[in-house]
Short mmCIF file of C-alpha atoms and ligand atoms in Angstrom, two decimals:
data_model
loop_
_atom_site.label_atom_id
_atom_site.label_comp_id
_atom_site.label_asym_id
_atom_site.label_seq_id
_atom_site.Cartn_x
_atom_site.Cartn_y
_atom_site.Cartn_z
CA UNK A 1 107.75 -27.31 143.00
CA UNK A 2 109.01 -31.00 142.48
CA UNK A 3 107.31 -32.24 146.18
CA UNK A 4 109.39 -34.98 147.76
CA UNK A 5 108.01 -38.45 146.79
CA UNK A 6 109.21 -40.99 149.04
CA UNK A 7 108.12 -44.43 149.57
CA UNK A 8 109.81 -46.23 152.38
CA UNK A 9 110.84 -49.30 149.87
CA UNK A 10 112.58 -47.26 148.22
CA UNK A 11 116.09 -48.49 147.40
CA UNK A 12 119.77 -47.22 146.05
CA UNK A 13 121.90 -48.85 143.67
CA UNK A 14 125.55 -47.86 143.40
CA UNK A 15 128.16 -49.58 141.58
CA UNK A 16 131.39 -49.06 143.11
CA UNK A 17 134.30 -47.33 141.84
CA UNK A 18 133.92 -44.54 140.55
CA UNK A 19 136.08 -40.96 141.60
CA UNK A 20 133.97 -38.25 142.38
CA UNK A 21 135.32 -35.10 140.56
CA UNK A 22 133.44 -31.79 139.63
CA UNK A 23 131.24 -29.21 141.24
CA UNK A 24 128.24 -29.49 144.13
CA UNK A 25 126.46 -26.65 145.52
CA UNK A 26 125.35 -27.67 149.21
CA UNK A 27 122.30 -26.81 150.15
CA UNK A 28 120.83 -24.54 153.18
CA UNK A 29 120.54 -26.16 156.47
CA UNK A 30 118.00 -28.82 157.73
CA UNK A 31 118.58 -28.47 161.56
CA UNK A 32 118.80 -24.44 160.96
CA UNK A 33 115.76 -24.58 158.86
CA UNK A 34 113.47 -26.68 161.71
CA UNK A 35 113.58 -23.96 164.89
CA UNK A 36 113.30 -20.83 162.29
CA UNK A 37 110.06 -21.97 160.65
CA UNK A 38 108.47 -23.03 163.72
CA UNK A 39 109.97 -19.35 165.07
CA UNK A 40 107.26 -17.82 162.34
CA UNK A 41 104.73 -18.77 165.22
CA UNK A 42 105.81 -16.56 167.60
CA UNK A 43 104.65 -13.49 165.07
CA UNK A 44 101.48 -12.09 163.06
CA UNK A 45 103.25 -10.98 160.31
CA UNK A 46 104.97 -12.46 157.30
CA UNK A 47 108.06 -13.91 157.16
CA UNK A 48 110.19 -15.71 154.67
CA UNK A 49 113.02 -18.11 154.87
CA UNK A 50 115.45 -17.94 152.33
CA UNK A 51 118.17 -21.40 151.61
CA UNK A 52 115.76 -24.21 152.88
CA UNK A 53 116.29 -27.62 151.50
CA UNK A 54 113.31 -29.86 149.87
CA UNK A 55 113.57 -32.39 152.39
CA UNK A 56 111.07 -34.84 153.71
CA UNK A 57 111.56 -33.37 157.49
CA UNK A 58 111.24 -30.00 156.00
CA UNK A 59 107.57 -31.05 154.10
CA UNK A 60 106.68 -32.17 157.25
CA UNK A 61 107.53 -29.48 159.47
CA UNK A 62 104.87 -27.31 157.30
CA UNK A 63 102.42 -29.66 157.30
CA UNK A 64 102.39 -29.70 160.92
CA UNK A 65 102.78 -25.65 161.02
CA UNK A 66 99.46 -26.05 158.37
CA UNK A 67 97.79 -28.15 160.37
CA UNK A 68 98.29 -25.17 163.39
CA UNK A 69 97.01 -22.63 160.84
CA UNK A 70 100.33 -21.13 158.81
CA UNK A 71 99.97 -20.60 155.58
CA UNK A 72 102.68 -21.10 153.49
CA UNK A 73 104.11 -21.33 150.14
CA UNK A 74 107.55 -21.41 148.44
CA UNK A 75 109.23 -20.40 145.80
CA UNK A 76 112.41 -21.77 144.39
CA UNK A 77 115.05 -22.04 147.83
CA UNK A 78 112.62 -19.41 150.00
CA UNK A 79 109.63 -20.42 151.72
CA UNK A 80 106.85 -17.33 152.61
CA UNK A 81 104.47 -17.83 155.50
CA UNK A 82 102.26 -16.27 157.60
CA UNK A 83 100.81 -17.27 161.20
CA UNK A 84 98.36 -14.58 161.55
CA UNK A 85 95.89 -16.52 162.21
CA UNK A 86 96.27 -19.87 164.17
CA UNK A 87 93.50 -22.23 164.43
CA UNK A 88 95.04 -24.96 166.86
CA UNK A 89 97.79 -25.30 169.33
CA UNK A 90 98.10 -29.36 168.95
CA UNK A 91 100.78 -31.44 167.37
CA UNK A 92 99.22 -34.69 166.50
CA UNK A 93 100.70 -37.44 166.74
CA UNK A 94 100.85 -38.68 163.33
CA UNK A 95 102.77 -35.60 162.45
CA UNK A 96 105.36 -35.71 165.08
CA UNK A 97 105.94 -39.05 164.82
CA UNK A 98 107.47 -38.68 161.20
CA UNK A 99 109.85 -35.43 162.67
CA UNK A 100 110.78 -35.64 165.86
CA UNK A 101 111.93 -32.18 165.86
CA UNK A 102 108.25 -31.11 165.93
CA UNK A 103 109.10 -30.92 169.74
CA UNK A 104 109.88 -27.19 168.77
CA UNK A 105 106.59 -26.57 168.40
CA UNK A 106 106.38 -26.70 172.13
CA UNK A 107 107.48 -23.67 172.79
CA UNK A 108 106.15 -20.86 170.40
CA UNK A 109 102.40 -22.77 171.20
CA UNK A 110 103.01 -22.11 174.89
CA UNK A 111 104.25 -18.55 174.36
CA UNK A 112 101.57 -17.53 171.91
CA UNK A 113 98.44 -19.54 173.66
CA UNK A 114 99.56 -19.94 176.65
CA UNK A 115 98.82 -23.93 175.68
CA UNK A 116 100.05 -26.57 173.94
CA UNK A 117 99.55 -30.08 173.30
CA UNK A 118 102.39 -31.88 171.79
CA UNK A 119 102.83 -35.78 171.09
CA UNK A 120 105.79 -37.34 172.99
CA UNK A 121 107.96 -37.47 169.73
CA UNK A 122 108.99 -41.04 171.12
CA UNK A 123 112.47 -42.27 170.47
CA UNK A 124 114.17 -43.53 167.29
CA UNK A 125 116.66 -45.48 166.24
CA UNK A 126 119.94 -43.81 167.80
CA UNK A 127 118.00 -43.80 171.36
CA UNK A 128 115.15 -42.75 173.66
CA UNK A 129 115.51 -39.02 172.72
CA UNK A 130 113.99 -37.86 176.39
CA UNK A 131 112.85 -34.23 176.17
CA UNK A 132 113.13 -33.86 180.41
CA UNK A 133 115.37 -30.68 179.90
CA UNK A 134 112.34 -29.14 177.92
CA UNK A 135 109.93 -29.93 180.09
CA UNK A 136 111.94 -28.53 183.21
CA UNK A 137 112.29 -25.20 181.34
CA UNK A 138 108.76 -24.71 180.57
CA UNK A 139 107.90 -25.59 184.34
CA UNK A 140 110.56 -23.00 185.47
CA UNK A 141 108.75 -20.49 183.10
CA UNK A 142 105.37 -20.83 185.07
CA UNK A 143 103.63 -23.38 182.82
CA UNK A 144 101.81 -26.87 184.14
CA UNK A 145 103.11 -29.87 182.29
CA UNK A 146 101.54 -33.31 182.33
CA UNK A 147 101.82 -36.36 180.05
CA UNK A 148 98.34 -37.85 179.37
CA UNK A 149 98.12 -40.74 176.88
CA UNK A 150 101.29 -40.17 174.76
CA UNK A 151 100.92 -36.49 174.86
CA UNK A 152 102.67 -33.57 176.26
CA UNK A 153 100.00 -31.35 178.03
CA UNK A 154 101.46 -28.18 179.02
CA UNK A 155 99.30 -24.81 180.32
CA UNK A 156 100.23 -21.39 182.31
CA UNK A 157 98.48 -19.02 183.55
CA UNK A 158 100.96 -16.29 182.98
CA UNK A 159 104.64 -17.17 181.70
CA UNK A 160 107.81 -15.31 183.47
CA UNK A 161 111.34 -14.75 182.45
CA UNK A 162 113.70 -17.41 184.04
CA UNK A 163 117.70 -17.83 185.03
CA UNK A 164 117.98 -22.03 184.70
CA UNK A 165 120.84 -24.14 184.12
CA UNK A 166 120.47 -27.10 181.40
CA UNK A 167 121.36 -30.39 183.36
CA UNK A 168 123.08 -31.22 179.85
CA UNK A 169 123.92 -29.58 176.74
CA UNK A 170 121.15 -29.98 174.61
CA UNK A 171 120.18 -28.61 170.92
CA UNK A 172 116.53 -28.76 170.17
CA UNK A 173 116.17 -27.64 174.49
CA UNK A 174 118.33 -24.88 174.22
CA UNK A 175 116.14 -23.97 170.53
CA UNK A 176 112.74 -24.71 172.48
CA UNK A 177 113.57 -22.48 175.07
CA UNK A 178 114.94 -19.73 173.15
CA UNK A 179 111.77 -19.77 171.26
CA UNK A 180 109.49 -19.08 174.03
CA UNK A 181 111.61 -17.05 176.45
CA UNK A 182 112.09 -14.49 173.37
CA UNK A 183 108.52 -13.73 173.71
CA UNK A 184 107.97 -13.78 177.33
CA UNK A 185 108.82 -9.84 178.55
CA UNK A 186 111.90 -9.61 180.74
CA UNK A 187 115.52 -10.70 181.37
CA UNK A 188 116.06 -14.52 181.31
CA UNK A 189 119.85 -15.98 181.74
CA UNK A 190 120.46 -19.65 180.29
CA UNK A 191 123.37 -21.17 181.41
CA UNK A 192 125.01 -24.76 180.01
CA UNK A 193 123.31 -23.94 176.26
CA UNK A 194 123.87 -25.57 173.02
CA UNK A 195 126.36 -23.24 170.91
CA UNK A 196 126.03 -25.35 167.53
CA UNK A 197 125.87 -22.84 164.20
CA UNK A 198 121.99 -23.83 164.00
CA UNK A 199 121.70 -22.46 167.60
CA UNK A 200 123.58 -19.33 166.98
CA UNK A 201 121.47 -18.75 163.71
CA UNK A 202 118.21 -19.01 165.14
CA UNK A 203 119.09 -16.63 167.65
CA UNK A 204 120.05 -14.26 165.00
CA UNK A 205 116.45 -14.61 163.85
CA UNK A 206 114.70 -14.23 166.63
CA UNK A 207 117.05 -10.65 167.33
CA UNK A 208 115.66 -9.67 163.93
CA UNK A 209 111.77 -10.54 165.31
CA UNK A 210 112.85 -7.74 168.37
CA UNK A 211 114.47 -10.47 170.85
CA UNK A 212 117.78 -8.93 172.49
CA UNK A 213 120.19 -11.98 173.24
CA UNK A 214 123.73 -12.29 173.99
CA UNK A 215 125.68 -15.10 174.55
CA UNK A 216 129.10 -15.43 176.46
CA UNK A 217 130.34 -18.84 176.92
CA UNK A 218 127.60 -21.42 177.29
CA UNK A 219 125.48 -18.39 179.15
CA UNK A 220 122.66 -16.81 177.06
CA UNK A 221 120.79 -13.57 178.24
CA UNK A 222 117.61 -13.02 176.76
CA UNK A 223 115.54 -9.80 177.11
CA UNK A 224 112.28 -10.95 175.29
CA UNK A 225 108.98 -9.50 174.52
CA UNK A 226 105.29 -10.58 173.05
CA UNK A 227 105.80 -8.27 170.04
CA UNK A 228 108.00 -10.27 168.39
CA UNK A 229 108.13 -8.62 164.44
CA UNK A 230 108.26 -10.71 161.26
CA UNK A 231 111.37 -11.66 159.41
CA UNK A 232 113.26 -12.46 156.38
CA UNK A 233 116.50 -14.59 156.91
CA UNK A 234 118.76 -16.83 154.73
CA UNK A 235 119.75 -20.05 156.43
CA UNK A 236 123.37 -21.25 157.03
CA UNK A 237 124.69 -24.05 155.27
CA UNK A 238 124.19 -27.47 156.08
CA UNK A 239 127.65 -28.45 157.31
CA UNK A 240 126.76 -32.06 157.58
CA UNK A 241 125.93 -32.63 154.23
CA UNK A 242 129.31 -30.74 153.02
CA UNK A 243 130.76 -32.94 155.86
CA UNK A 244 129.69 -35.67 154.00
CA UNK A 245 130.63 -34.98 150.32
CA UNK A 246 134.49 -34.32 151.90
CA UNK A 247 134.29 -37.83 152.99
CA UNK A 248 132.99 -38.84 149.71
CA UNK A 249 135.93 -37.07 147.63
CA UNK A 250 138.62 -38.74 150.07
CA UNK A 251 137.35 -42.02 150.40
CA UNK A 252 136.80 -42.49 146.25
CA UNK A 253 140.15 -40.30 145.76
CA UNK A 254 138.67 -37.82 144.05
CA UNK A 255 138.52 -34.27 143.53
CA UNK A 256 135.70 -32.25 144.95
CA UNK A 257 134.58 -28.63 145.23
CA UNK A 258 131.87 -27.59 147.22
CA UNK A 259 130.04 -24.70 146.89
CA UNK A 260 128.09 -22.72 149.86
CA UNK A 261 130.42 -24.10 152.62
CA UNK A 262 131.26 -22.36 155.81
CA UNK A 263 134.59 -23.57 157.01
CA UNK A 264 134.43 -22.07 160.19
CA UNK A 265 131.13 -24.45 160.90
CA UNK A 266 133.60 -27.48 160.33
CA UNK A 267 136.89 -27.20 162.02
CA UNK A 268 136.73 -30.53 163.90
CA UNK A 269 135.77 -32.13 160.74
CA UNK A 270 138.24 -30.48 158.68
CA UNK A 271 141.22 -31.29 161.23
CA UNK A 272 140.15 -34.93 161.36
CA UNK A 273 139.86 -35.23 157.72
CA UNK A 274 143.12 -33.61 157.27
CA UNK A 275 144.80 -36.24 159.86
CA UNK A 276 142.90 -38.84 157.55
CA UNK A 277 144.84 -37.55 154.52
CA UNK A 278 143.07 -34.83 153.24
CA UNK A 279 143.82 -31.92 151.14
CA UNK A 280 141.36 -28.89 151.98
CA UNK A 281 141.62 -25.68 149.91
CA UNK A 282 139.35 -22.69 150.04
CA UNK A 283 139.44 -20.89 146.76
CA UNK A 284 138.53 -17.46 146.39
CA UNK A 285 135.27 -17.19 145.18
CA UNK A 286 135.01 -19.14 148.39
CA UNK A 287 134.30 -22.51 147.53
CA UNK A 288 136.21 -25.75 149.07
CA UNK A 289 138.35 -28.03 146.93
CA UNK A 290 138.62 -31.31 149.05
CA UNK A 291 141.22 -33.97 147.62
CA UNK A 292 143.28 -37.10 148.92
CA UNK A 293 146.87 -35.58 149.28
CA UNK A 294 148.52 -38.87 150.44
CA UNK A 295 148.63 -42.02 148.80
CA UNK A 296 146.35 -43.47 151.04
CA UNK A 297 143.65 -43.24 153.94
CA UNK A 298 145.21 -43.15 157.35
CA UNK A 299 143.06 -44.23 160.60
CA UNK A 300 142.66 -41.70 163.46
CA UNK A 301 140.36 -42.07 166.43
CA UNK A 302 136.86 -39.86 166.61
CA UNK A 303 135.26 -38.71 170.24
CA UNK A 304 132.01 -37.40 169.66
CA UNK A 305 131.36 -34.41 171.36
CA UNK A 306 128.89 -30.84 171.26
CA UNK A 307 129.98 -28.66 169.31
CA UNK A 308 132.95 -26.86 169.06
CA UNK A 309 133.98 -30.98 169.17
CA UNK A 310 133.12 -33.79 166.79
CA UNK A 311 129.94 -33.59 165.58
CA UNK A 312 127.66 -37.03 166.35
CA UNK A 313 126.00 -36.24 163.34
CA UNK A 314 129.71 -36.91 161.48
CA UNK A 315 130.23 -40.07 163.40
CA UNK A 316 128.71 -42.58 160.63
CA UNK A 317 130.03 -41.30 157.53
CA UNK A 318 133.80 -40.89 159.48
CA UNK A 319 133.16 -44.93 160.31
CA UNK A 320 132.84 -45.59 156.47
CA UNK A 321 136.01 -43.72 155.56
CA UNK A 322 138.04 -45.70 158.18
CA UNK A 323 137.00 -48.83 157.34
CA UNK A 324 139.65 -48.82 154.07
CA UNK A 325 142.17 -46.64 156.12
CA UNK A 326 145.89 -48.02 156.33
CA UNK A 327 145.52 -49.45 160.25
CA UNK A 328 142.95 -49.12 163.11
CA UNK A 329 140.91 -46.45 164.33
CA UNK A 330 138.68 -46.22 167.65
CA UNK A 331 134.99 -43.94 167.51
CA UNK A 332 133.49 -43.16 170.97
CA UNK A 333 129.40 -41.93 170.62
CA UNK A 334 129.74 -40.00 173.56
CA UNK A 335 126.17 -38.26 172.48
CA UNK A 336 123.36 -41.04 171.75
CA UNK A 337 123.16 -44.08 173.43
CA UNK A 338 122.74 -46.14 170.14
CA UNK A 339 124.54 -45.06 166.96
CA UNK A 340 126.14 -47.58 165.65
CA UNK A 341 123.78 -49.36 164.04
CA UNK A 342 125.77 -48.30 160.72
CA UNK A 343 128.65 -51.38 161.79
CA UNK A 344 126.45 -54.05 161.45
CA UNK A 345 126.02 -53.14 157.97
CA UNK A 346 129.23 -51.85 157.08
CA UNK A 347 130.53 -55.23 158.38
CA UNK A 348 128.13 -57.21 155.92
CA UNK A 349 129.97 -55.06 153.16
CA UNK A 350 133.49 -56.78 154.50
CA UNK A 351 134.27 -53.70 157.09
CA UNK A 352 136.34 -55.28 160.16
CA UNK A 353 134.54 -53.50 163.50
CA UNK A 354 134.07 -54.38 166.82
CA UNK A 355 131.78 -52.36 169.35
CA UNK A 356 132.91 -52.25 172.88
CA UNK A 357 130.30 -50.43 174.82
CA UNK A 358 130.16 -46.46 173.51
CA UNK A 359 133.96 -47.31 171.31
CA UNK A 360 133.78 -48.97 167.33
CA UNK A 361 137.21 -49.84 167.01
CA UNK A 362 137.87 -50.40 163.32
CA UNK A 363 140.46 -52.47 161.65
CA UNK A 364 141.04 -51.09 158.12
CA UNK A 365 140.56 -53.51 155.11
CA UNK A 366 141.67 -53.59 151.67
CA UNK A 367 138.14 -53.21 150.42
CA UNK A 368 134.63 -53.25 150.98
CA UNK A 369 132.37 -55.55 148.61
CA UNK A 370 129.21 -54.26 147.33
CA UNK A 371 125.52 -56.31 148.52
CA UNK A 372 122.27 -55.47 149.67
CA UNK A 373 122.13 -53.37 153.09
CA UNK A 374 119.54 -51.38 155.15
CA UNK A 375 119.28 -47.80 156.26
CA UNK A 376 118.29 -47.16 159.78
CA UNK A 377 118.80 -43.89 160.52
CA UNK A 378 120.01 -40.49 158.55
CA UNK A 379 123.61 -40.75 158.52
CA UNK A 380 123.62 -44.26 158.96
CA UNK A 381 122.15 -44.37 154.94
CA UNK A 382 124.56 -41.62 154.56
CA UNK A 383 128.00 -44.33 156.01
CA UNK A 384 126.24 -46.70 153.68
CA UNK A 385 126.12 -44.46 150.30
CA UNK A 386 130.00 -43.86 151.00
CA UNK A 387 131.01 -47.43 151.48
CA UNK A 388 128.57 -48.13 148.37
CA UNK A 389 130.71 -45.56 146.15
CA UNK A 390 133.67 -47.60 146.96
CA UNK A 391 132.71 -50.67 147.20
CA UNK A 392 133.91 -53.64 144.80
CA UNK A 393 130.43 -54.18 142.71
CA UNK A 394 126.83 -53.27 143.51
CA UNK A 395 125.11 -52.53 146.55
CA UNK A 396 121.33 -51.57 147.46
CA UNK A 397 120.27 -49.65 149.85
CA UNK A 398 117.28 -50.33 150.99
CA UNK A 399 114.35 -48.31 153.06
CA UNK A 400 116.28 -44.84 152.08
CA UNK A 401 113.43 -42.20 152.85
CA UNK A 402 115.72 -41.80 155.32
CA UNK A 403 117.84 -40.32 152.97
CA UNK A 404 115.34 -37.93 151.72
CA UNK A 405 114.87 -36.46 155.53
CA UNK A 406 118.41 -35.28 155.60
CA UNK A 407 119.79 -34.71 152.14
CA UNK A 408 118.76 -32.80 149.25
CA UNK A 409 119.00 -35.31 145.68
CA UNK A 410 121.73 -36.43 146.78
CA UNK A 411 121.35 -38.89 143.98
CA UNK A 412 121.47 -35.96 141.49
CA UNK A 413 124.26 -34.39 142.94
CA UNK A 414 126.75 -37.52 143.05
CA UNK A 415 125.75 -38.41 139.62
CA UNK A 416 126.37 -34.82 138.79
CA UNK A 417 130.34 -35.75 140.33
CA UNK A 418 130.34 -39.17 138.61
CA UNK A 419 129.34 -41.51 141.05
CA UNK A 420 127.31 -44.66 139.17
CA UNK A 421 123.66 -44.60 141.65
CA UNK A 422 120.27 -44.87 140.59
CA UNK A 423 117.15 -44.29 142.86
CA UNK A 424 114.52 -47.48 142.38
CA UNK A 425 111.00 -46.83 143.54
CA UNK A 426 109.52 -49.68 145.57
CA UNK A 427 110.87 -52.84 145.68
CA UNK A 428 113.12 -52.40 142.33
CA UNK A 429 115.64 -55.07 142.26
C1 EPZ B 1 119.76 -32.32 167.52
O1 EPZ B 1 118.95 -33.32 168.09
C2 EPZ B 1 119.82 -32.62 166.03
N1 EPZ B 1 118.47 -32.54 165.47
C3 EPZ B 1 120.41 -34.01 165.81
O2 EPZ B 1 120.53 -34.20 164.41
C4 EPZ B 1 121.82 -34.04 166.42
O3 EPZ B 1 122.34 -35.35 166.28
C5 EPZ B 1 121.74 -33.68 167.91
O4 EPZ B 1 121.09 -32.38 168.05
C6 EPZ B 1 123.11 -33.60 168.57
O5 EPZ B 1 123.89 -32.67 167.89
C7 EPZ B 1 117.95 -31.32 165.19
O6 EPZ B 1 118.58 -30.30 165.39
C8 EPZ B 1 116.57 -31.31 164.58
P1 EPZ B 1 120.13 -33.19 171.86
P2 EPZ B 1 118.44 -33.16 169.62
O7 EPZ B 1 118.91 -32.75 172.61
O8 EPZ B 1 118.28 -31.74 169.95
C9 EPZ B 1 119.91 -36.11 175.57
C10 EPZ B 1 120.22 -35.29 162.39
O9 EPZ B 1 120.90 -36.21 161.99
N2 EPZ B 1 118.76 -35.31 176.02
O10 EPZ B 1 121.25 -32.23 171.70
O11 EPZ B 1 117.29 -34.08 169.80
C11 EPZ B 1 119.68 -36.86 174.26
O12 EPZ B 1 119.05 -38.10 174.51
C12 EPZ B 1 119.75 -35.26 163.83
O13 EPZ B 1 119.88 -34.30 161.69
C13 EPZ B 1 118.20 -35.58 177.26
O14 EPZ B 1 118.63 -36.49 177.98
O15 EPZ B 1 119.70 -33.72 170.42
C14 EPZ B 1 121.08 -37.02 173.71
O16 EPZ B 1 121.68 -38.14 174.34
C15 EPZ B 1 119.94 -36.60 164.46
N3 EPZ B 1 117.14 -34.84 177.68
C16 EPZ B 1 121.79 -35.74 174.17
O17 EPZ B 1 120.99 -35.22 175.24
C17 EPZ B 1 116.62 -33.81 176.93
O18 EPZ B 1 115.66 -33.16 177.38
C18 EPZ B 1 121.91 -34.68 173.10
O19 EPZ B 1 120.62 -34.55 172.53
C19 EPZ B 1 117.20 -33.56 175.65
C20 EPZ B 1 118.27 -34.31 175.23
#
């Protein structure tokens, strides 16, 4: 297995230019991936997890589940493990530092030891990332909580099936407590939940571990119980990464098809790209041809939201692509408090934006001019790859293990569609 090196001076070059045409297979889902191998806690027996990317956050999230006592191994796209025997219900801090999304440990530790010591993941670049609606679930469910020293300390007694509302709409809490109120026996009713595709296919895992759930609305029911059964499932696709390879294909006027899409997970994205001057064909062998069907890029104006709505995870690459559309656009982050750190680069790189509290409003230019840039976040190096493909000349990305968190060689596959970008270890350049 090829394991992900990545050195944080790691750098991109693109030269400009080129239009992407061919074939890319997307690959399984990242933030589906996450909650279902830390769901492999929850059970004794084997499971195995079929479609899961070789990602940095991925690496990590099984070296933390190693460092609890899972062994695991994979082979090709499926990873095998086994929690049968746990040695530790702590998730130190220099592990969850690197993935904040080792906050899902939380709550298969609680349900199986009835502890759990977690390090405040801490915030990141798009904002203080709180985890209060967590915490205010487990408390509901019977456990103590305390935060001692830069760690979450949470212990109960005895856990109990809860009805509690989410204050806001929130992914990784609505994950964290589906995880542990699927093991805790009785009828528990969730109200105000998280209803993105990674959501709905964990809970289609954790119904094949013996969980009954059903969800109407933004109301889940859970009837859970502490005999949760092992599991094989194949993840979803990642619809951010196909997200992003659509934005590719219209911004360099290409041709792209993408293979192992689900449309349905990408209807807001779809519609906007479409009003951007798109052309989006499914095929019958159910891949998705994605092509500029106008003579140019038209602006449009993007309002984050949970999904059904526009996804926040969208928001960066969408900023690239109307940054060379014919007239102004406006993007409201209605999500995360800072994500739009993206501008200040894309504006070194000739992009006209201005920032006015939680709206980018973005004048379209002519072009964008290739130079040296930094990634700060995920789909921030993701904006900065797109503008890169266009751009007149060379850029460098720099500091792109961010890159490798969130998207499989994608390197590989735009050289695979024609794209001119080489990967430079260290320094480079
Ligand atoms: C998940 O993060 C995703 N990560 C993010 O993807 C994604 O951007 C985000 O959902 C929104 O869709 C994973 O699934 C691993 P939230 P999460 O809790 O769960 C606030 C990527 O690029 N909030 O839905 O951490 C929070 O600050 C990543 O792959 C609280 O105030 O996001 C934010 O403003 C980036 N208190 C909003 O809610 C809480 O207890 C939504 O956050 C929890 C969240």
């Amino acid at each position: 297995m090829k394991s992900i090196i990545s050195s944080s001076s790691d750098s991109y070059v693109i030269e400009g230019g080129a239009r992407l045409k061919g074939r890319v297979r997307i690959s399984g889902s990242k933030n589906s991936s996450l909650p279902i191998l830390f769901a492999t806690l929850l059970t004794r027996e084997p499971c195995s997890v079929e479609g899961v990317p070789e990602l940095l956050d991925i690496t990590n999230a099984l070296s933390l589940l190693r460092h609890l006592g899972t062994e695991s191994y994979r082979v090709s796209e499926s990873v095998y493990l086994s929690s049968e025997r746990l040695v530790s219900y702590e998730a130190p801090h220099e592990i969850v530092r690197k993935m904040r999304a080792s906050i899902l440990s939380m709550g298969p530790l609680l349900a199986r030891f009835k502890r759990a010591v977690v390090s405040m993941p801490g915030g990141c670049s798009i904002g203080l990332r709180p985890v209060d609606q967590h915490v205010k679930l487990f408390e509901k469910a019977g456990a103590d909580v305390s935060v001692r020293h830069g760690y979450i300390h949470l212990s109960a007694k005895s856990l109990k099936p809860v009805e509690f509302d989410f204050d806001i709409i929130t992914v990784t809490g609505t994950e964290n407590a589906l995880l542990l109120l699927s093991a805790v026996e009785g009828r528990s009713i969730l109200r105000n939940v998280a209803i993105e595709p990674e959501v709905l296919d964990l809970i289609e895992v954790l119904k094949k571990m013996g969980a009954r759930i059903e969800l109407s609305d933004r109301t889940l029911e859970i009837e859970g119980t502490p005999f949760l059964r092992g599991f094989h499932h194949k993840v979803i696709p990642d619809r951010i990464e196909a997200g992003t390879f659509m934005v590719a294909s219209l911004m360099t006027d290409g041709d792209i098809t993408l293979e192992n899409v689900n449309l349905e997970h990408l209807a807001s994205v779809c519609s906007k790209l479409s009003e951007c001057g798109a052309g989006i064909e499914e095929l019958p062998d159910g891949s998705v041809r994605v092509f500029r069907s106008s003579s140019e890029i038209y602006p449009t104006n993007v309002n984050t939201q949970e999904y059904p709505g526009f996804p926040t995870d969208m928001q960066a690459q969408f900023m690239s692509l109307l940054s060379v559309a014919r007239g102004t656009s406006e993007i409201t982050e209605n999500i995360f408090e800072n994500r739009f750190q993206h501008a200040a680069e894309l504006t070194r790189m000739g992009a006209n934006i201005s920032i006015h509290g939680k709206t980018a409003v973005v004048r379209g230019v002519e072009r964008l001019y290739g130079t040296e840039v930094f990634s700060t976040d995920l789909r921030a190096s993701a904006s900065l790859v797109l503008a890169g493909l266009i751009a007149e000349g060379t850029t460098v990305i720099r500091d792109i293990y961010h890159l490798d968190r969130g998207y499989e060689r994608i390197d590989e596959k735009l050289r695979s569609l024609g794209a001119s970008i080489q990967r430079l270890q260290g320094e480079g350049i």
